[in-house]
Coordinates of C-alpha atoms in Angstrom, one line a residue:
G1 CA 143.5 35.7 -99.5
D2 CA 141.1 37.5 -102.1
S3 CA 138.3 34.7 -102.2
N4 CA 138.6 35.0 -98.2
D5 CA 137.8 38.6 -98.2
Q6 CA 135.1 38.3 -101.4
K7 CA 133.2 35.7 -99.0
S8 CA 133.6 37.8 -95.9
S9 CA 132.0 40.4 -97.4
S10 CA 129.1 39.0 -99.3
Y11 CA 128.4 37.0 -96.1
V12 CA 127.7 40.7 -94.5
G13 CA 124.9 41.1 -96.5
T14 CA 123.2 38.0 -96.3
N15 CA 120.3 37.7 -93.9
V16 CA 120.4 35.5 -91.0
N17 CA 117.1 33.5 -91.9
Y18 CA 119.1 32.6 -95.2
R19 CA 121.8 30.6 -93.1
K20 CA 121.2 27.0 -92.7
G21 CA 120.8 25.3 -88.8
Y22 CA 120.0 26.2 -85.5
R23 CA 118.6 29.7 -84.9
A24 CA 117.0 31.4 -81.5
D25 CA 115.7 35.2 -81.2
V26 CA 114.4 37.0 -78.1
E27 CA 111.6 39.3 -78.6
L28 CA 110.2 42.4 -77.0
S29 CA 106.7 43.0 -77.4
C30 CA 103.8 45.0 -77.0
I31 CA 100.3 43.5 -76.7
I32 CA 98.2 46.8 -77.7
P33 CA 95.9 47.9 -75.6
H34 CA 97.9 47.2 -72.4
T35 CA 100.2 44.1 -72.2
W36 CA 104.2 43.5 -72.3
A37 CA 105.9 40.3 -73.0
I38 CA 109.4 39.3 -73.5
T39 CA 109.3 35.4 -75.6
S40 CA 112.4 33.0 -77.0
S41 CA 111.9 31.3 -80.0
H42 CA 114.1 28.2 -80.8
G43 CA 114.2 26.2 -84.3
Y44 CA 115.6 25.1 -87.1
S45 CA 116.2 27.5 -90.1
F46 CA 116.2 25.7 -93.7
G47 CA 118.7 28.2 -95.5
N48 CA 116.1 29.3 -97.9
G49 CA 114.3 32.2 -95.4
L50 CA 112.1 29.3 -94.0
Y51 CA 112.4 28.9 -90.2
V52 CA 110.1 26.9 -87.8
G53 CA 110.4 26.5 -84.4
G54 CA 108.9 27.0 -80.9
G55 CA 109.0 29.2 -78.0
A56 CA 107.8 30.0 -74.9
G57 CA 107.8 33.2 -72.6
F58 CA 106.5 35.9 -70.1
S59 CA 103.9 38.4 -70.0
A60 CA 102.4 41.0 -67.8
E61 CA 98.8 42.6 -68.5
F62 CA 98.0 45.7 -67.3
L63 CA 94.3 46.5 -67.0
P64 CA 93.3 50.1 -67.1
D65 CA 92.0 49.7 -63.7
Y66 CA 94.8 50.9 -61.8
N67 CA 93.7 49.6 -58.2
T68 CA 93.5 45.7 -60.0
M69 CA 97.1 43.4 -60.3
P70 CA 98.6 43.2 -63.3
S71 CA 97.9 39.4 -65.1
Y72 CA 101.1 37.1 -65.4
I73 CA 100.8 35.0 -68.1
A74 CA 103.3 32.3 -69.9
P75 CA 103.0 31.8 -73.8
V76 CA 104.1 28.4 -74.9
F77 CA 103.9 28.9 -78.9
A78 CA 104.8 27.1 -82.4
D79 CA 106.8 29.8 -85.0
L80 CA 106.5 29.9 -88.3
K81 CA 108.8 32.6 -90.2
Y82 CA 109.6 33.4 -93.9
S83 CA 111.4 36.1 -94.8
F84 CA 111.4 36.8 -98.8
I85 CA 115.0 37.8 -99.6
N86 CA 118.9 36.9 -98.9
R87 CA 119.5 40.7 -98.3
L88 CA 120.5 42.9 -95.3
A89 CA 117.2 44.7 -94.9
S90 CA 114.0 42.0 -95.9
P91 CA 110.5 41.8 -95.6
F92 CA 109.2 38.9 -93.6
V93 CA 105.5 36.8 -92.4
N94 CA 105.2 35.7 -89.5
L95 CA 102.2 33.1 -87.6
R96 CA 102.8 32.1 -84.3
T97 CA 99.7 29.9 -82.4
G98 CA 99.7 28.2 -79.1
A99 CA 98.5 28.4 -75.3
S100 CA 99.1 30.8 -72.6
Y101 CA 98.7 29.9 -68.9
D102 CA 97.2 32.8 -67.0
M103 CA 98.6 32.2 -63.6
T104 CA 96.7 35.0 -62.1
N105 CA 93.5 34.2 -62.8
V106 CA 94.1 30.2 -63.6
G107 CA 93.1 29.9 -67.0
I108 CA 94.5 29.1 -70.4
R109 CA 94.1 31.4 -73.2
Y110 CA 94.7 29.9 -76.9
F111 CA 95.7 32.1 -79.5
V112 CA 97.1 32.6 -83.0
A113 CA 99.1 35.7 -84.2
P114 CA 99.9 36.5 -87.7
S115 CA 102.6 39.0 -88.4
I116 CA 104.2 41.2 -90.8
G117 CA 107.5 43.1 -90.5
V118 CA 111.1 43.7 -91.9
D119 CA 114.7 42.0 -90.5
I120 CA 117.5 44.6 -90.5
A121 CA 120.8 42.8 -89.9
R122 CA 119.7 40.3 -86.8
F123 CA 117.0 42.6 -85.8
A124 CA 113.2 42.4 -86.6
I125 CA 110.5 44.9 -86.3
K126 CA 107.4 43.5 -86.6
V127 CA 103.8 44.7 -86.5
G128 CA 100.5 41.7 -86.2
Y129 CA 96.9 40.8 -85.0
E130 CA 96.4 38.3 -82.5
Y131 CA 93.6 36.3 -81.8
Q132 CA 92.8 35.2 -78.1
V133 CA 90.6 32.7 -76.7
G134 CA 90.1 32.3 -72.9
V135 CA 89.0 29.4 -71.0
W136 CA 88.7 29.5 -67.1
N137 CA 87.2 27.0 -64.8
N138 CA 85.3 25.3 -67.9
S139 CA 83.6 28.2 -68.6
L140 CA 84.6 30.4 -72.1
G141 CA 86.2 33.4 -71.4
V142 CA 86.2 36.8 -73.5
N143 CA 87.7 36.6 -77.1
R144 CA 90.2 39.3 -77.5
H145 CA 91.8 40.8 -80.8
N146 CA 95.0 42.8 -80.4
V147 CA 97.6 44.4 -82.1
V148 CA 101.2 43.3 -81.5
C149 CA 104.1 45.4 -82.1
G150 CA 107.7 43.6 -81.2
V151 CA 111.4 44.0 -82.0
A152 CA 113.6 41.0 -82.1
F153 CA 117.3 40.4 -82.0
T154 CA 118.4 36.9 -83.8
F155 CA 121.6 34.9 -82.1

C-alpha cells in the first residue's frame, strides 16, 4: 500500500551509515607521492552515523627510481568513521590506525590516517593525511607524511 511506497522512497534517501548492523566497504586509494592501495573494512554501524570496524589490504609503493622494484605492503587497521547527516549525501570524518607489513623490505610501518570526505549513496570520496613510522631490523626507519585520496564502495 501507500505506507510501503513511502517507506521505500525515504529509504532511498538515507545514508548507509545510518543503517544499524554489519557493514563492509572496499576502497581504492592513492597515497601521494607514490603508493596505490586497495583495502576492505568490515564492522558495525550503530545506526546514528557511527561506524567501528577493522580492515586489511594490499598496497604497492612505486619509488621515483624506475630501476627499483616496487615495495609490496599489507596494512591491517582499526577503522572509525562518523557520517554527519542522514541524507543521500553527507560529510564525514574518518580515522584509520594500524600497522603495515612491508614484504619487500621486511619491516613494519605503523600509521595513523585521519581524513574527511563525502558519502554519496553507497560511494565515499575522501582526502586525508597519513603519518607513518617504519621499523626495520630493530632500527627506526623514516618518518613519512603523506596525502591520501580514496574512493570507496559500501556494501
